[in-house]
Coordinates of C-alpha atoms and ligand atoms in Angstrom, one line a residue:
M1 CA 85.6 126.4 95.3
L2 CA 83.1 127.8 92.8
H3 CA 80.1 125.7 92.1
A4 CA 77.7 126.2 89.2
F5 CA 74.4 124.7 88.2
T6 CA 73.3 125.5 84.7
F7 CA 69.8 124.9 83.4
A8 CA 69.1 124.3 79.7
Q9 CA 66.6 122.2 77.7
G10 CA 65.1 120.7 80.8
R11 CA 68.5 119.4 82.0
V12 CA 70.7 120.5 84.9
R13 CA 74.5 120.6 84.6
Y14 CA 76.9 120.9 87.5
S15 CA 80.5 122.0 87.5
N16 CA 83.0 123.2 90.0
R17 CA 86.5 124.6 90.1
F18 CA 88.8 126.0 92.7
L19 CA 89.5 129.7 92.6
D20 CA 93.2 130.1 91.8
S21 CA 93.9 132.4 94.7
N22 CA 97.1 132.9 96.7
A23 CA 95.4 131.3 99.6
Y24 CA 94.6 128.2 97.5
R25 CA 98.1 127.9 96.2
A26 CA 99.5 128.3 99.7
A27 CA 97.2 125.6 101.0
R28 CA 98.2 123.3 98.2
A29 CA 101.8 123.8 99.0
R30 CA 101.3 123.3 102.7
G31 CA 99.0 120.3 102.1
A32 CA 96.4 121.7 104.4
P33 CA 94.0 124.6 104.5
G34 CA 94.6 127.4 107.0
A35 CA 94.8 130.8 105.5
S36 CA 91.5 132.6 106.1
V37 CA 90.3 135.8 107.6
F38 CA 87.3 134.8 109.6
A39 CA 87.5 132.1 112.2
V40 CA 90.6 130.0 111.3
D41 CA 93.8 131.2 112.8
P42 CA 95.8 132.7 110.0
G43 CA 98.9 132.7 112.2
L44 CA 99.7 136.2 111.4
S45 CA 102.3 138.2 113.2
L46 CA 101.7 141.7 114.4
F47 CA 103.7 143.0 111.5
S48 CA 101.9 141.1 108.8
R49 CA 98.6 142.1 110.4
L50 CA 99.5 145.7 110.1
L51 CA 100.6 145.2 106.5
M52 CA 97.4 143.4 105.7
G53 CA 96.1 146.2 103.5
L54 CA 99.4 146.4 101.7
L55 CA 100.4 142.7 101.4
P56 CA 97.2 140.8 100.9
F57 CA 99.1 137.5 100.1
Q58 CA 97.1 134.6 101.5
L59 CA 94.2 136.8 102.5
D60 CA 92.5 136.4 99.2
N61 CA 90.4 133.4 100.1
T62 CA 87.4 135.1 98.6
N63 CA 84.9 132.4 99.7
I64 CA 82.0 134.4 101.1
S65 CA 79.9 135.6 98.2
I66 CA 79.7 136.3 94.5
A67 CA 78.7 139.6 92.9
Q68 CA 78.1 140.6 89.3
V69 CA 79.5 144.1 88.8
A70 CA 79.3 145.8 85.4
G71 CA 78.9 142.4 83.7
R72 CA 81.9 140.9 85.4
F73 CA 81.8 138.1 88.0
L74 CA 83.6 138.6 91.3
A75 CA 84.2 136.3 94.3
L76 CA 84.3 138.4 97.5
T77 CA 85.4 138.2 101.1
E78 CA 85.8 140.8 103.9
T79 CA 89.3 141.9 102.9
P80 CA 89.0 144.5 100.1
L81 CA 90.1 142.0 97.5
A82 CA 88.0 140.5 94.7
I83 CA 88.9 137.7 92.3
E84 CA 87.3 137.7 88.9
F85 CA 86.2 134.5 87.2
D86 CA 84.6 133.3 84.0
P87 CA 81.0 132.3 84.8
E88 CA 80.9 129.8 81.9
T89 CA 84.1 127.9 82.7
L90 CA 84.6 129.0 86.3
R91 CA 88.2 129.7 85.3
T92 CA 90.0 132.3 87.5
I93 CA 90.7 135.5 85.5
G94 CA 92.7 137.0 88.3
A95 CA 92.7 139.5 91.1
F96 CA 90.3 142.3 90.2
R97 CA 92.1 145.6 89.9
F98 CA 90.1 148.6 91.1
R99 CA 91.0 151.6 89.1
D100 CA 91.0 154.0 92.0
R101 CA 93.2 154.9 95.0
L102 CA 90.8 154.0 97.8
H103 CA 92.0 151.7 100.4
G104 CA 91.1 150.2 103.7
H105 CA 91.2 147.0 105.7
L106 CA 87.8 145.5 106.2
T107 CA 84.8 145.5 103.9
T108 CA 81.6 143.6 103.3
A109 CA 81.1 140.7 100.9
H110 CA 77.5 142.0 100.5
P111 CA 77.6 145.1 98.2
L112 CA 74.1 146.3 97.4
Y113 CA 72.9 147.0 93.9
D114 CA 70.3 149.7 93.3
A115 CA 68.3 148.6 90.3
A116 CA 66.7 152.0 89.9
T117 CA 70.0 153.8 89.2
G118 CA 72.3 150.9 88.3
V119 CA 74.8 151.9 91.1
S120 CA 76.2 149.5 93.6
Y121 CA 77.2 150.5 97.1
T122 CA 79.7 149.2 99.7
Y123 CA 81.8 150.4 102.6
L124 CA 85.4 150.0 103.5
T125 CA 86.6 150.4 107.1
R126 CA 90.1 151.9 107.4
F127 CA 91.9 151.2 110.7
G128 CA 93.9 154.1 112.1
L129 CA 93.8 157.0 114.4
P130 CA 91.0 157.7 113.9
S131 CA 89.6 154.7 112.1
R132 CA 87.0 155.6 109.4
Y133 CA 83.9 154.1 107.9
Q134 CA 84.3 154.9 104.2
I135 CA 81.1 154.7 102.2
M136 CA 81.5 154.4 98.5
T137 CA 80.0 153.2 95.2
F138 CA 81.2 149.7 94.2
G139 CA 82.6 148.9 90.7
A140 CA 85.8 149.0 88.7
R141 CA 86.3 152.6 89.8
R142 CA 84.8 153.2 93.2
R143 CA 83.8 156.6 94.2
M144 CA 84.0 157.8 97.8
L145 CA 80.8 159.2 99.1
G146 CA 81.5 159.8 102.7
S147 CA 84.0 159.1 105.4
L148 CA 83.0 158.9 109.1
P149 CA 85.6 158.9 111.8
V150 CA 85.1 156.3 114.5
T151 CA 87.0 155.6 117.7
A152 CA 86.5 151.8 117.7
P153 CA 85.1 150.4 114.5
G154 CA 82.5 147.7 114.7
Y155 CA 82.4 144.4 112.9
M156 CA 79.8 144.8 110.2
H157 CA 79.1 141.9 107.9
S158 CA 76.5 143.7 105.7
F159 CA 74.4 146.8 105.5
A160 CA 71.0 148.1 104.2
M161 CA 69.7 150.4 101.6
T162 CA 66.5 152.2 101.1
E163 CA 65.5 154.4 98.1
R164 CA 67.4 157.4 99.5
Y165 CA 69.6 156.1 102.3
L166 CA 72.2 153.6 103.3
V167 CA 72.1 152.2 106.8
L168 CA 75.2 151.0 108.7
S169 CA 74.3 148.9 111.8
E170 CA 77.1 149.2 114.3
F171 CA 76.6 146.5 116.9
P172 CA 78.7 147.0 120.1
F173 CA 81.2 144.4 118.9
L174 CA 84.1 146.7 118.5
L175 CA 87.7 146.5 117.3
S176 CA 90.3 146.6 120.0
M177 CA 93.4 148.3 118.6
R178 CA 95.3 146.8 121.5
D179 CA 94.3 143.3 120.5
I180 CA 95.2 143.9 116.9
L181 CA 98.6 145.0 117.9
S182 CA 99.4 142.4 120.6
T183 CA 97.7 139.1 119.9
K184 CA 98.0 136.4 117.3
V185 CA 94.3 135.5 116.8
P186 CA 92.2 135.7 113.6
L187 CA 90.9 139.1 112.8
I188 CA 87.4 138.3 114.2
G189 CA 89.1 137.6 117.5
C190 CA 90.2 141.2 117.7
F191 CA 86.7 142.5 118.3
R192 CA 85.4 142.9 121.8
W193 CA 81.7 142.6 123.0
R194 CA 80.8 145.9 124.7
P195 CA 77.2 145.4 125.9
E196 CA 77.4 148.6 127.9
R197 CA 77.3 150.4 124.5
A198 CA 74.2 150.7 122.4
T199 CA 73.7 149.3 118.9
R200 CA 74.0 152.3 116.6
F201 CA 72.2 152.7 113.2
L202 CA 73.9 155.3 111.0
V203 CA 71.7 156.6 108.3
L204 CA 73.6 158.1 105.4
D205 CA 72.4 160.0 102.3
K206 CA 73.0 157.8 99.3
R207 CA 74.0 160.6 97.0
T208 CA 76.2 162.7 99.3
G209 CA 77.4 160.1 101.8
E210 CA 76.4 162.6 104.5
L211 CA 75.4 161.3 107.9
V212 CA 71.8 162.2 108.2
R213 CA 70.9 160.7 111.5
T214 CA 72.1 158.3 114.2
Y215 CA 69.8 156.0 116.2
E216 CA 70.4 153.9 119.2
A217 CA 69.0 150.5 120.2
D218 CA 69.7 147.8 122.8
P219 CA 72.9 145.9 122.3
C220 CA 72.7 142.9 120.0
F221 CA 74.7 141.3 117.2
G222 CA 74.0 140.3 113.7
F223 CA 75.5 139.4 110.3
H224 CA 72.7 139.9 107.8
H225 CA 70.4 142.6 106.9
V226 CA 67.3 141.4 105.1
N227 CA 66.1 144.7 103.5
A228 CA 65.1 148.2 104.4
Y229 CA 62.6 150.7 103.1
E230 CA 61.1 154.1 103.7
T231 CA 57.6 154.6 105.1
G232 CA 55.5 157.6 106.3
E233 CA 56.9 156.9 109.8
G234 CA 60.6 156.7 108.9
L235 CA 62.7 153.7 107.9
T236 CA 61.9 150.1 108.4
L237 CA 64.9 147.7 108.7
D238 CA 64.7 143.9 108.8
L239 CA 67.7 142.2 110.4
I240 CA 68.7 138.7 111.6
V241 CA 69.8 139.3 115.2
Y242 CA 71.4 137.4 118.1
P243 CA 71.5 138.5 121.8
D244 CA 75.4 138.7 121.6
P245 CA 78.3 137.6 119.3
S246 CA 78.7 134.1 120.9
V247 CA 77.3 132.8 117.6
I248 CA 80.9 133.4 116.3
D249 CA 82.3 130.8 118.7
Q250 CA 80.0 128.3 117.1
L251 CA 81.4 129.1 113.7
Y252 CA 85.0 128.0 114.4
L253 CA 85.9 125.0 112.3
D254 CA 86.8 122.8 115.2
T255 CA 83.5 123.5 116.9
L256 CA 81.5 122.9 113.7
A257 CA 83.3 119.6 113.1
Q258 CA 83.0 118.2 116.7
R259 CA 79.9 119.6 118.4
P260 CA 77.9 122.0 116.2
R261 CA 75.1 123.8 118.0
L262 CA 74.1 126.8 115.9
P263 CA 71.8 129.3 117.7
S264 CA 68.7 130.5 115.9
G265 CA 68.8 134.0 114.5
E266 CA 65.8 136.2 115.3
L267 CA 64.1 138.1 112.5
R268 CA 63.6 141.6 113.8
R269 CA 61.9 144.6 112.2
Y270 CA 63.3 147.8 113.5
V271 CA 61.6 151.1 113.0
L272 CA 63.9 154.2 112.8
P273 CA 61.3 157.0 113.4
Q274 CA 61.4 160.4 111.9
R275 CA 61.3 161.9 115.4
G276 CA 63.6 160.9 118.1
R277 CA 66.9 159.0 118.1
S278 CA 65.9 155.6 119.5
A279 CA 65.0 152.6 117.3
R280 CA 62.4 150.0 118.4
Y281 CA 61.7 146.6 117.0
A282 CA 59.2 143.8 116.8
V283 CA 60.1 140.1 116.1
V284 CA 58.3 139.3 112.9
S285 CA 59.0 135.5 112.6
P286 CA 58.0 132.8 115.1
V287 CA 61.0 130.7 114.1
G288 CA 64.7 131.6 113.7
L289 CA 66.5 131.9 110.4
E290 CA 69.8 132.9 108.8
L291 CA 71.2 133.5 105.3
P292 CA 68.1 135.6 104.6
Q293 CA 66.9 136.2 101.1
I294 CA 64.0 138.2 99.5
D295 CA 62.5 138.5 96.1
E296 CA 65.2 140.9 94.8
R297 CA 62.6 143.0 93.0
Q298 CA 61.5 144.2 96.4
R299 CA 65.0 145.5 97.3
S300 CA 64.7 148.9 99.1
R301 CA 60.9 148.5 98.9
R302 CA 58.4 147.1 101.3
H303 CA 58.7 143.3 101.2
R304 CA 56.4 140.7 102.7
Y305 CA 58.3 137.4 102.4
V306 CA 61.7 136.4 103.8
Y307 CA 63.4 133.1 103.0
G308 CA 66.3 131.5 104.9
V309 CA 67.8 128.4 106.5
G310 CA 66.9 127.4 110.0
V311 CA 67.8 125.1 112.8
S312 CA 65.0 122.7 113.8
Q313 CA 64.2 122.1 117.5
R314 CA 66.0 118.8 117.5
G315 CA 68.8 120.1 115.2
A316 CA 72.3 121.4 115.7
F317 CA 73.0 122.7 112.3
F318 CA 70.9 124.3 109.5
D319 CA 68.4 121.5 108.7
Q320 CA 65.4 123.3 107.2
I321 CA 64.3 126.0 104.7
V322 CA 62.1 128.6 106.2
R323 CA 59.7 131.0 104.5
V324 CA 58.3 133.8 106.6
D325 CA 55.2 135.8 105.8
T326 CA 56.0 138.9 107.8
E327 CA 52.5 140.3 107.5
Q328 CA 50.7 137.2 108.8
R329 CA 53.7 136.2 111.0
A330 CA 53.2 132.8 109.4
V331 CA 55.9 130.2 108.5
A332 CA 56.3 127.4 106.0
I333 CA 59.1 124.9 106.5
W334 CA 60.8 122.4 104.2
S335 CA 62.9 119.7 105.8
E336 CA 63.9 116.1 105.1
A337 CA 65.5 113.6 107.5
G338 CA 69.3 113.7 107.4
C339 CA 69.3 116.7 105.0
Y340 CA 71.1 120.0 105.5
P341 CA 70.2 122.8 103.1
G342 CA 72.2 126.0 102.3
E343 CA 71.1 129.5 101.5
P344 CA 67.9 129.5 99.5
I345 CA 68.0 131.7 96.4
F346 CA 64.8 133.2 95.1
V347 CA 64.4 133.0 91.3
P348 CA 61.3 134.9 90.1
D349 CA 59.0 133.3 87.6
P350 CA 59.8 135.3 84.4
G351 CA 56.1 135.9 83.8
A352 CA 55.2 136.9 87.3
C353 CA 54.8 140.4 88.7
A354 CA 53.7 139.6 92.2
E355 CA 56.2 139.3 95.1
G356 CA 57.2 135.8 95.9
E357 CA 56.1 134.0 92.7
G358 CA 58.9 131.8 91.7
L359 CA 61.3 129.2 92.9
L360 CA 63.8 128.8 95.7
L361 CA 67.0 127.0 94.8
T362 CA 69.2 125.5 97.5
I363 CA 72.0 123.0 97.7
V364 CA 71.3 120.3 100.1
L365 CA 73.7 117.8 101.7
D366 CA 72.0 114.5 102.0
G367 CA 73.7 113.0 105.1
R368 CA 72.1 109.6 104.5
C369 CA 74.2 108.9 101.4
G370 CA 76.9 111.6 101.7
T371 CA 76.0 113.3 98.4
S372 CA 74.4 116.7 97.6
F373 CA 71.6 117.8 95.4
L374 CA 70.2 121.0 94.1
L375 CA 66.6 121.4 95.3
A376 CA 64.0 123.6 93.7
L377 CA 61.0 124.5 95.8
D378 CA 57.9 126.5 94.9
A379 CA 58.6 129.7 96.8
A380 CA 54.9 130.1 97.7
T381 CA 54.4 126.8 99.4
L382 CA 57.9 125.2 99.8
E383 CA 56.6 122.2 97.9
E384 CA 59.3 120.4 96.0
V385 CA 59.4 121.1 92.3
G386 CA 62.4 119.0 91.5
R387 CA 65.9 118.0 92.5
A388 CA 69.2 117.3 90.7
R389 CA 71.6 114.9 92.4
V390 CA 75.4 115.4 92.3
A391 CA 77.6 112.3 92.4
H392 CA 79.5 113.6 95.5
H393 CA 79.0 115.9 98.4
I394 CA 79.3 119.7 98.0
P395 CA 81.0 121.4 100.9
F396 CA 78.9 123.9 102.7
G397 CA 79.2 127.4 101.4
L398 CA 77.8 130.8 102.3
H399 CA 76.3 132.9 99.5
G400 CA 75.4 132.4 95.9
L401 CA 73.8 134.2 93.0
Y402 CA 71.3 133.3 90.3
V403 CA 71.9 134.9 86.9
Ligands
CO1 CO1 76.9 136.9 104.6

């Protein structure tokens, strides 16, 4: 379901509408949800799994994120399908047709937009012998930049971009071709934790797609890159990291509904040095966080502040908004009893030029009354600026967008 908050003349308007996807229609017909690609069993046979790239029916539940591409609004997931919608009415326009012949099986719901050049980037993993990481521009007509053969592709939820490079972080959570052929588990269940392998950072030239350098680091797992930038020493890469992929087990719907216990993601700052092939890191936040956001004006440049949701010491699910000052290693926290916030989105003050001057917007479930509200916080202090209550609850989502 799409949700929109609109601001005008000092008032906030809320609207919502289901995306009219095949997955939605199938769920309506069945009377229950079920078709998803992440951690709900899609009940796919071997054959349908192999045909996934060809027959995307029911795998178009594009519920992970929203992107604005060339003035059009797309809802995205990790299958290479996008659904276009009208941002005013939230009406579904339809499956977005890419005017190219590129194809693959697994992509990211987090394409990156380079404001300096107006180009967006993404990747599309193609399963096969060998499998390939295909790096490409993102838009109506995608352009292939590079294609790296890989024996066992990794599960990569997002990536990073500096001024000149793209960085793929390949955690040792690798696709097992045998599982994809023989089991009937959701796609995420076909990846295997291989801690004997290193985490690899693949640095690619943004213009040519060429692999410039590969770094290795200790095994770990993560979903979200915060940001990356170039320095005199090499590349700096901020990531939210877990010791292993067991966080995925906590994301299964049954577990979330019955006994949620989300682990805390660690904010790590990796340095990929100009000399050598090994990456080292420092932990730059004293508390854990997820769904990280920055002031987008700092994208691919040195950033100081990171915002996200966190799990408090007593908590079992995201119950606080966290702001990290990575220079001072200082943290500010917003929380309220019985309240569960989602991803905080940074909105810059239109008159401001300094990083972090603006608001954070987040949708909060108020467990005390079972309804949700939009919360606006001063991004510098996490003090409340205002809230707009909705008459009902808004189901937890993942990623949003301010336009
Ligand atoms: Co994400």
